[in-house]
mmCIF file of N, CA and C in Angstrom:
data_model
loop_
_atom_site.group_PDB
_atom_site.id
_atom_site.type_symbol
_atom_site.label_atom_id
_atom_site.label_comp_id
_atom_site.label_asym_id
_atom_site.label_seq_id
_atom_site.Cartn_x
_atom_site.Cartn_y
_atom_site.Cartn_z
ATOM 1 N N MET P 1 -2.389 -1.430 2.721
ATOM 2 C CA MET P 1 -2.367 -0.472 3.789
ATOM 3 C C MET P 1 -2.692 0.921 3.257
ATOM 4 N N LYS P 2 -2.244 1.227 2.040
ATOM 5 C CA LYS P 2 -2.489 2.529 1.438
ATOM 6 C C LYS P 2 -3.980 2.788 1.309
ATOM 7 N N ASN P 3 -4.730 1.784 0.835
ATOM 8 C CA ASN P 3 -6.165 1.962 0.661
ATOM 9 C C ASN P 3 -6.854 2.206 1.993
ATOM 10 N N ASN P 4 -6.407 1.532 3.054
ATOM 11 C CA ASN P 4 -6.991 1.766 4.372
ATOM 12 C C ASN P 4 -6.760 3.202 4.818
ATOM 13 N N GLY P 5 -5.556 3.705 4.605
ATOM 14 C CA GLY P 5 -5.251 5.092 4.961
ATOM 15 C C GLY P 5 -6.092 6.067 4.159
ATOM 16 N N ASP P 6 -6.232 5.806 2.862
ATOM 17 C CA ASP P 6 -7.058 6.665 2.016
ATOM 18 C C ASP P 6 -8.512 6.627 2.465
ATOM 19 N N ASN P 7 -9.000 5.431 2.785
ATOM 20 C CA ASN P 7 -10.392 5.304 3.234
ATOM 21 C C ASN P 7 -10.611 6.033 4.552
ATOM 22 N N LEU P 8 -9.672 5.905 5.474
ATOM 23 C CA LEU P 8 -9.798 6.619 6.748
ATOM 24 C C LEU P 8 -9.782 8.130 6.533
ATOM 25 N N ALA P 9 -8.910 8.589 5.656
ATOM 26 C CA ALA P 9 -8.860 10.021 5.355
ATOM 27 C C ALA P 9 -10.172 10.472 4.732
ATOM 28 N N ARG P 10 -10.688 9.696 3.813
ATOM 29 C CA ARG P 10 -11.947 10.029 3.140
ATOM 30 C C ARG P 10 -13.096 10.095 4.161
ATOM 31 N N ILE P 11 -13.158 9.120 5.075
ATOM 32 C CA ILE P 11 -14.212 9.099 6.096
ATOM 33 C C ILE P 11 -14.083 10.312 7.013
ATOM 34 N N GLY P 12 -12.853 10.608 7.433
ATOM 35 C CA GLY P 12 -12.633 11.769 8.297
ATOM 36 C C GLY P 12 -13.044 13.067 7.632
ATOM 37 N N ILE P 13 -12.674 13.226 6.378
ATOM 38 C CA ILE P 13 -13.040 14.437 5.643
ATOM 39 C C ILE P 13 -14.550 14.512 5.486
ATOM 40 N N LYS P 14 -15.170 13.370 5.202
ATOM 41 C CA LYS P 14 -16.630 13.333 5.027
ATOM 42 C C LYS P 14 -17.333 13.774 6.306
ATOM 43 N N LEU P 15 -16.900 13.235 7.445
ATOM 44 C CA LEU P 15 -17.523 13.599 8.717
ATOM 45 C C LEU P 15 -17.345 15.089 9.009
ATOM 46 N N LEU P 16 -16.166 15.606 8.740
ATOM 47 C CA LEU P 16 -15.911 17.021 8.951
ATOM 48 C C LEU P 16 -16.787 17.878 8.045
ATOM 49 N N MET P 17 -16.829 17.529 6.776
ATOM 50 C CA MET P 17 -17.610 18.301 5.811
ATOM 51 C C MET P 17 -19.103 18.220 6.115
ATOM 52 N N GLU P 18 -19.576 17.040 6.521
ATOM 53 C CA GLU P 18 -20.996 16.898 6.844
ATOM 54 C C GLU P 18 -21.361 17.767 8.040
ATOM 55 N N GLY P 19 -20.462 17.847 9.016
ATOM 56 C CA GLY P 19 -20.736 18.668 10.187
ATOM 57 C C GLY P 19 -20.763 20.148 9.866
ATOM 58 N N VAL P 20 -19.904 20.571 8.979
ATOM 59 C CA VAL P 20 -19.806 21.992 8.651
ATOM 60 C C VAL P 20 -20.858 22.412 7.626
ATOM 61 N N PHE P 21 -21.021 21.600 6.596
ATOM 62 C CA PHE P 21 -21.919 21.963 5.493
ATOM 63 C C PHE P 21 -23.060 20.962 5.355
ATOM 64 N N SER P 22 -23.707 20.612 6.410
ATOM 65 C CA SER P 22 -24.643 19.489 6.434
ATOM 66 C C SER P 22 -25.584 19.432 5.232
ATOM 67 N N ASP P 23 -26.202 20.517 4.833
ATOM 68 C CA ASP P 23 -27.187 20.453 3.747
ATOM 69 C C ASP P 23 -26.646 20.969 2.422
ATOM 70 N N GLU P 24 -25.495 21.599 2.437
ATOM 71 C CA GLU P 24 -25.049 22.325 1.257
ATOM 72 C C GLU P 24 -24.062 21.572 0.373
ATOM 73 N N ILE P 25 -23.670 20.388 0.740
ATOM 74 C CA ILE P 25 -22.650 19.690 -0.047
ATOM 75 C C ILE P 25 -23.199 18.371 -0.585
ATOM 76 N N SER P 26 -22.970 18.140 -1.841
ATOM 77 C CA SER P 26 -23.438 16.894 -2.453
ATOM 78 C C SER P 26 -22.360 15.819 -2.323
ATOM 79 N N ILE P 27 -22.750 14.593 -2.553
ATOM 80 C CA ILE P 27 -21.805 13.470 -2.488
ATOM 81 C C ILE P 27 -20.694 13.655 -3.516
ATOM 82 N N ARG P 28 -21.049 14.105 -4.699
ATOM 83 C CA ARG P 28 -20.046 14.294 -5.745
ATOM 84 C C ARG P 28 -19.037 15.370 -5.342
ATOM 85 N N GLU P 29 -19.532 16.456 -4.805
ATOM 86 C CA GLU P 29 -18.630 17.515 -4.352
ATOM 87 C C GLU P 29 -17.727 17.009 -3.235
ATOM 88 N N PHE P 30 -18.318 16.234 -2.332
ATOM 89 C CA PHE P 30 -17.526 15.663 -1.242
ATOM 90 C C PHE P 30 -16.402 14.794 -1.796
ATOM 91 N N ASN P 31 -16.742 13.913 -2.749
ATOM 92 C CA ASN P 31 -15.727 13.022 -3.324
ATOM 93 C C ASN P 31 -14.607 13.813 -3.992
ATOM 94 N N GLU P 32 -14.953 14.904 -4.658
ATOM 95 C CA GLU P 32 -13.930 15.737 -5.297
ATOM 96 C C GLU P 32 -13.014 16.378 -4.248
ATOM 97 N N ILE P 33 -13.611 16.887 -3.171
ATOM 98 C CA ILE P 33 -12.823 17.519 -2.112
ATOM 99 C C ILE P 33 -11.922 16.493 -1.433
ATOM 100 N N ALA P 34 -12.491 15.320 -1.134
ATOM 101 C CA ALA P 34 -11.720 14.267 -0.467
ATOM 102 C C ALA P 34 -10.572 13.798 -1.355
ATOM 103 N N GLN P 35 -10.839 13.595 -2.647
ATOM 104 C CA GLN P 35 -9.800 13.130 -3.563
ATOM 105 C C GLN P 35 -8.680 14.154 -3.678
ATOM 106 N N LYS P 36 -9.040 15.440 -3.713
ATOM 107 C CA LYS P 36 -8.020 16.486 -3.791
ATOM 108 C C LYS P 36 -7.160 16.498 -2.523
ATOM 109 N N ALA P 37 -7.792 16.354 -1.361
ATOM 110 C CA ALA P 37 -7.037 16.345 -0.102
ATOM 111 C C ALA P 37 -6.077 15.160 -0.053
ATOM 112 N N ILE P 38 -6.544 13.991 -0.458
ATOM 113 C CA ILE P 38 -5.700 12.792 -0.467
ATOM 114 C C ILE P 38 -4.567 12.957 -1.472
ATOM 115 N N SER P 39 -4.890 13.480 -2.642
ATOM 116 C CA SER P 39 -3.883 13.684 -3.684
ATOM 117 C C SER P 39 -2.807 14.663 -3.216
ATOM 118 N N ASP P 40 -3.227 15.741 -2.568
ATOM 119 C CA ASP P 40 -2.257 16.720 -2.061
ATOM 120 C C ASP P 40 -1.342 16.098 -1.009
ATOM 121 N N ALA P 41 -1.918 15.292 -0.117
ATOM 122 C CA ALA P 41 -1.116 14.637 0.923
ATOM 123 C C ALA P 41 -0.107 13.668 0.303
ATOM 124 N N GLN P 42 -0.539 12.910 -0.690
ATOM 125 C CA GLN P 42 0.368 11.962 -1.348
ATOM 126 C C GLN P 42 1.450 12.690 -2.141
ATOM 127 N N ARG P 43 1.107 13.819 -2.732
ATOM 128 C CA ARG P 43 2.089 14.603 -3.485
ATOM 129 C C ARG P 43 3.189 15.109 -2.547
ATOM 130 N N GLU P 44 2.807 15.562 -1.356
ATOM 131 C CA GLU P 44 3.789 16.021 -0.380
ATOM 132 C C GLU P 44 4.704 14.881 0.063
ATOM 133 N N LYS P 45 4.135 13.700 0.280
ATOM 134 C CA LYS P 45 4.945 12.543 0.668
ATOM 135 C C LYS P 45 5.931 12.178 -0.433
ATOM 136 N N ALA P 46 5.490 12.261 -1.682
ATOM 137 C CA ALA P 46 6.325 11.855 -2.815
ATOM 138 C C ALA P 46 7.506 12.799 -3.027
ATOM 139 N N LYS P 47 7.404 14.029 -2.553
ATOM 140 C CA LYS P 47 8.491 14.991 -2.731
ATOM 141 C C LYS P 47 9.692 14.670 -1.854
ATOM 142 N N ARG P 48 9.458 13.991 -0.736
ATOM 143 C CA ARG P 48 10.537 13.703 0.207
ATOM 144 C C ARG P 48 11.301 12.449 -0.195
ATOM 145 N N PRO P 49 12.606 12.428 0.071
ATOM 146 C CA PRO P 49 13.376 11.206 -0.176
ATOM 147 C C PRO P 49 12.850 10.070 0.697
ATOM 148 N N ARG P 50 12.781 8.867 0.138
ATOM 149 C CA ARG P 50 12.220 7.743 0.861
ATOM 150 C C ARG P 50 13.279 6.830 1.470
ATOM 151 N N SER P 51 14.523 7.076 1.183
ATOM 152 C CA SER P 51 15.574 6.196 1.671
ATOM 153 C C SER P 51 15.767 6.356 3.177
ATOM 154 N N PRO P 52 15.889 5.238 3.890
ATOM 155 C CA PRO P 52 16.150 5.332 5.327
ATOM 156 C C PRO P 52 17.551 5.875 5.630
ATOM 157 N N TYR P 53 18.407 5.937 4.626
ATOM 158 C CA TYR P 53 19.778 6.423 4.808
ATOM 159 C C TYR P 53 19.916 7.925 4.555
ATOM 160 N N TYR P 54 18.860 8.568 4.085
ATOM 161 C CA TYR P 54 18.949 9.970 3.666
ATOM 162 C C TYR P 54 19.510 10.878 4.762
ATOM 163 N N SER P 55 18.901 10.871 5.940
ATOM 164 C CA SER P 55 19.344 11.796 6.996
ATOM 165 C C SER P 55 20.770 11.487 7.447
ATOM 166 N N GLU P 56 21.126 10.206 7.475
ATOM 167 C CA GLU P 56 22.493 9.820 7.848
ATOM 168 C C GLU P 56 23.495 10.345 6.821
ATOM 169 N N VAL P 57 23.194 10.177 5.544
ATOM 170 C CA VAL P 57 24.093 10.627 4.477
ATOM 171 C C VAL P 57 24.242 12.148 4.515
ATOM 172 N N ILE P 58 23.147 12.859 4.705
ATOM 173 C CA ILE P 58 23.214 14.327 4.766
ATOM 174 C C ILE P 58 24.087 14.773 5.939
ATOM 175 N N GLU P 59 23.966 14.097 7.070
ATOM 176 C CA GLU P 59 24.795 14.434 8.238
ATOM 177 C C GLU P 59 26.279 14.178 7.940
ATOM 178 N N VAL P 60 26.584 13.075 7.262
ATOM 179 C CA VAL P 60 27.972 12.766 6.896
ATOM 180 C C VAL P 60 28.505 13.820 5.927
ATOM 181 N N ILE P 61 27.698 14.220 4.958
ATOM 182 C CA ILE P 61 28.110 15.262 4.009
ATOM 183 C C ILE P 61 28.430 16.552 4.764
ATOM 184 N N LYS P 62 27.536 16.942 5.654
ATOM 185 C CA LYS P 62 27.718 18.180 6.426
ATOM 186 C C LYS P 62 29.000 18.134 7.254
ATOM 187 N N LEU P 63 29.186 17.060 8.006
ATOM 188 C CA LEU P 63 30.372 16.943 8.867
ATOM 189 C C LEU P 63 31.662 16.862 8.054
ATOM 190 N N THR P 64 31.612 16.139 6.942
ATOM 191 C CA THR P 64 32.806 15.988 6.104
ATOM 192 C C THR P 64 33.226 17.324 5.514
ATOM 193 N N TRP P 65 32.274 18.079 4.976
ATOM 194 C CA TRP P 65 32.642 19.366 4.381
ATOM 195 C C TRP P 65 32.970 20.414 5.437
ATOM 196 N N GLU P 66 32.487 20.248 6.663
ATOM 197 C CA GLU P 66 32.921 21.156 7.734
ATOM 198 C C GLU P 66 34.396 20.921 8.050
ATOM 199 N N LYS P 67 34.803 19.654 8.066
ATOM 200 C CA LYS P 67 36.196 19.328 8.377
ATOM 201 C C LYS P 67 37.110 19.532 7.170
ATOM 202 N N TYR P 68 36.623 19.239 5.973
ATOM 203 C CA TYR P 68 37.419 19.353 4.741
ATOM 204 C C TYR P 68 36.709 20.291 3.757
ATOM 205 N N PRO P 69 36.711 21.607 4.003
ATOM 206 C CA PRO P 69 35.991 22.521 3.108
ATOM 207 C C PRO P 69 36.591 22.601 1.702
ATOM 208 N N CYS P 70 37.811 22.117 1.542
ATOM 209 C CA CYS P 70 38.446 22.120 0.217
ATOM 210 C C CYS P 70 38.339 20.758 -0.461
ATOM 211 N N GLY P 71 37.524 19.876 0.080
ATOM 212 C CA GLY P 71 37.333 18.556 -0.521
ATOM 213 C C GLY P 71 36.471 18.643 -1.766
ATOM 214 N N ALA P 72 36.811 17.849 -2.763
ATOM 215 C CA ALA P 72 36.084 17.859 -4.029
ATOM 216 C C ALA P 72 34.777 17.080 -3.913
ATOM 217 N N LYS P 73 33.775 17.548 -4.652
ATOM 218 C CA LYS P 73 32.484 16.858 -4.672
ATOM 219 C C LYS P 73 32.655 15.434 -5.189
ATOM 220 N N THR P 74 33.476 15.252 -6.207
ATOM 221 C CA THR P 74 33.693 13.921 -6.779
ATOM 222 C C THR P 74 34.318 12.980 -5.760
ATOM 223 N N ALA P 75 35.271 13.483 -4.989
ATOM 224 C CA ALA P 75 35.905 12.652 -3.958
ATOM 225 C C ALA P 75 34.891 12.264 -2.888
ATOM 226 N N LEU P 76 34.046 13.210 -2.504
ATOM 227 C CA LEU P 76 33.001 12.921 -1.521
ATOM 228 C C LEU P 76 32.023 11.895 -2.076
ATOM 229 N N LEU P 77 31.624 12.072 -3.316
ATOM 230 C CA LEU P 77 30.700 11.134 -3.956
ATOM 231 C C LEU P 77 31.308 9.738 -4.034
ATOM 232 N N ASP P 78 32.578 9.649 -4.408
ATOM 233 C CA ASP P 78 33.251 8.345 -4.480
ATOM 234 C C ASP P 78 33.296 7.663 -3.114
ATOM 235 N N ALA P 79 33.627 8.433 -2.077
ATOM 236 C CA ALA P 79 33.715 7.867 -0.730
ATOM 237 C C ALA P 79 32.344 7.417 -0.233
ATOM 238 N N LEU P 80 31.317 8.227 -0.470
ATOM 239 C CA LEU P 80 29.960 7.853 -0.056
ATOM 240 C C LEU P 80 29.470 6.624 -0.816
ATOM 241 N N ALA P 81 29.749 6.583 -2.125
ATOM 242 C CA ALA P 81 29.315 5.442 -2.937
ATOM 243 C C ALA P 81 29.983 4.159 -2.469
ATOM 244 N N ALA P 82 31.246 4.238 -2.079
ATOM 245 C CA ALA P 82 31.945 3.052 -1.578
ATOM 246 C C ALA P 82 31.382 2.625 -0.222
ATOM 247 N N HIS P 83 31.114 3.591 0.645
ATOM 248 C CA HIS P 83 30.618 3.264 1.987
ATOM 249 C C HIS P 83 29.183 2.726 1.955
ATOM 250 N N TYR P 84 28.340 3.306 1.119
ATOM 251 C CA TYR P 84 26.927 2.913 1.053
ATOM 252 C C TYR P 84 26.634 2.013 -0.146
ATOM 253 N N HIS P 85 27.646 1.312 -0.626
ATOM 254 C CA HIS P 85 27.485 0.421 -1.779
ATOM 255 C C HIS P 85 26.384 -0.606 -1.508
ATOM 256 N N GLY P 86 25.450 -0.712 -2.440
ATOM 257 C CA GLY P 86 24.352 -1.664 -2.298
ATOM 258 C C GLY P 86 23.198 -1.146 -1.458
ATOM 259 N N LYS P 87 23.374 0.012 -0.829
ATOM 260 C CA LYS P 87 22.312 0.582 0.006
ATOM 261 C C LYS P 87 21.690 1.808 -0.653
ATOM 262 N N VAL P 88 22.543 2.649 -1.237
ATOM 263 C CA VAL P 88 22.090 3.871 -1.893
ATOM 264 C C VAL P 88 22.805 3.968 -3.232
ATOM 265 N N SER P 89 22.069 4.294 -4.290
ATOM 266 C CA SER P 89 22.687 4.377 -5.616
ATOM 267 C C SER P 89 23.566 5.624 -5.727
ATOM 268 N N ARG P 90 24.519 5.536 -6.621
ATOM 269 C CA ARG P 90 25.432 6.662 -6.854
ATOM 270 C C ARG P 90 24.654 7.889 -7.343
ATOM 271 N N ASN P 91 23.657 7.669 -8.198
ATOM 272 C CA ASN P 91 22.854 8.791 -8.698
ATOM 273 C C ASN P 91 22.092 9.475 -7.564
ATOM 274 N N ALA P 92 21.534 8.687 -6.649
ATOM 275 C CA ALA P 92 20.818 9.270 -5.505
ATOM 276 C C ALA P 92 21.776 10.086 -4.651
ATOM 277 N N LEU P 93 22.957 9.552 -4.401
ATOM 278 C CA LEU P 93 23.956 10.287 -3.615
ATOM 279 C C LEU P 93 24.321 11.605 -4.295
ATOM 280 N N ASP P 94 24.519 11.559 -5.610
ATOM 281 C CA ASP P 94 24.859 12.762 -6.366
ATOM 282 C C ASP P 94 23.737 13.796 -6.243
ATOM 283 N N ASN P 95 22.488 13.351 -6.372
ATOM 284 C CA ASN P 95 21.351 14.269 -6.233
ATOM 285 C C ASN P 95 21.285 14.860 -4.833
ATOM 286 N N TRP P 96 21.485 14.031 -3.827
ATOM 287 C CA TRP P 96 21.419 14.514 -2.443
ATOM 288 C C TRP P 96 22.507 15.544 -2.174
ATOM 289 N N ILE P 97 23.709 15.309 -2.706
ATOM 290 C CA ILE P 97 24.801 16.274 -2.528
ATOM 291 C C ILE P 97 24.424 17.596 -3.195
ATOM 292 N N SER P 98 23.934 17.515 -4.425
ATOM 293 C CA SER P 98 23.590 18.727 -5.173
ATOM 294 C C SER P 98 22.447 19.495 -4.520
ATOM 295 N N LEU P 99 21.417 18.780 -4.076
ATOM 296 C CA LEU P 99 20.229 19.428 -3.526
ATOM 297 C C LEU P 99 20.383 19.858 -2.069
ATOM 298 N N SER P 100 21.409 19.358 -1.396
ATOM 299 C CA SER P 100 21.557 19.654 0.034
ATOM 300 C C SER P 100 21.900 21.118 0.294
ATOM 301 N N GLY P 101 22.577 21.742 -0.650
ATOM 302 C CA GLY P 101 22.998 23.123 -0.443
ATOM 303 C C GLY P 101 24.148 23.252 0.543
ATOM 304 N N LEU P 102 24.808 22.145 0.850
ATOM 305 C CA LEU P 102 25.891 22.148 1.836
ATOM 306 C C LEU P 102 27.267 22.348 1.213
ATOM 307 N N ARG P 103 27.331 22.348 -0.099
ATOM 308 C CA ARG P 103 28.629 22.431 -0.772
ATOM 309 C C ARG P 103 29.303 23.771 -0.483
ATOM 310 N N PRO P 104 30.534 23.726 0.002
ATOM 311 C CA PRO P 104 31.253 24.981 0.285
ATOM 312 C C PRO P 104 31.672 25.669 -1.017
ATOM 313 N N PRO P 105 32.078 26.929 -0.932
ATOM 314 C CA PRO P 105 32.539 27.636 -2.137
ATOM 315 C C PRO P 105 33.748 26.926 -2.756
ATOM 316 N N LYS P 106 33.901 27.099 -4.056
ATOM 317 C CA LYS P 106 35.000 26.446 -4.773
ATOM 318 C C LYS P 106 36.348 26.982 -4.273
ATOM 319 N N PRO P 107 37.217 26.073 -3.835
ATOM 320 C CA PRO P 107 38.531 26.515 -3.353
ATOM 321 C C PRO P 107 39.499 26.712 -4.519
ATOM 322 N N GLU P 108 40.635 27.314 -4.213
ATOM 323 C CA GLU P 108 41.671 27.458 -5.241
ATOM 324 C C GLU P 108 42.251 26.097 -5.591
ATOM 325 N N LYS P 109 42.419 25.257 -4.576
ATOM 326 C CA LYS P 109 42.975 23.928 -4.799
ATOM 327 C C LYS P 109 42.195 22.928 -3.944
ATOM 328 N N TYR P 110 41.803 21.826 -4.565
ATOM 329 C CA TYR P 110 41.082 20.782 -3.841
ATOM 330 C C TYR P 110 42.055 19.915 -3.055
ATOM 331 N N THR P 111 41.584 19.402 -1.918
ATOM 332 C CA THR P 111 42.405 18.520 -1.090
ATOM 333 C C THR P 111 41.699 17.182 -0.919
ATOM 334 N N ARG P 112 42.456 16.224 -0.405
ATOM 335 C CA ARG P 112 41.881 14.904 -0.122
ATOM 336 C C ARG P 112 40.911 15.027 1.044
ATOM 337 N N LEU P 113 40.006 14.066 1.118
ATOM 338 C CA LEU P 113 39.094 14.060 2.256
ATOM 339 C C LEU P 113 38.790 12.637 2.681
ATOM 340 N N GLU P 114 38.363 12.501 3.907
ATOM 341 C CA GLU P 114 37.874 11.233 4.442
ATOM 342 C C GLU P 114 36.513 11.512 5.050
ATOM 343 N N LEU P 115 35.608 10.558 4.935
ATOM 344 C CA LEU P 115 34.271 10.752 5.481
ATOM 345 C C LEU P 115 34.333 10.944 6.992
ATOM 346 N N VAL P 116 33.509 11.843 7.482
ATOM 347 C CA VAL P 116 33.399 12.099 8.918
ATOM 348 C C VAL P 116 31.997 11.670 9.340
ATOM 349 N N PHE P 117 31.933 10.748 10.299
ATOM 350 C CA PHE P 117 30.645 10.216 10.751
ATOM 351 C C PHE P 117 30.264 10.827 12.091
ATOM 352 N N PRO P 118 28.963 10.953 12.357
ATOM 353 C CA PRO P 118 28.526 11.488 13.654
ATOM 354 C C PRO P 118 29.008 10.598 14.793
ATOM 355 N N GLN P 119 29.334 11.200 15.901
ATOM 356 C CA GLN P 119 29.826 10.443 17.063
ATOM 357 C C GLN P 119 28.676 9.919 17.876
#
């Protein structure tokens, strides 16, 4: 399926470029432009998390820390790892927590927490 998408993108870019620069662009230049466009699109896709659970986990993190702002990151990670066991790795959860920017300021004393799920 990937090759079909790449081929369609290449054909679309070729048609666009031929219409705009009909006599001024060579096949080699076209291939370079098309490859760069495809590469840029794939690079953008690769930057995003691919897990189908990502948005759900981020929502749970947000709601949990809204209700328990003094909850420890480790406690949240443990609870998420137990709930999503076999679906999302502990390392991925740790990265998502760190990169989310949702972590509240460090409290004087940490408290227990329970996961809060969207209603």
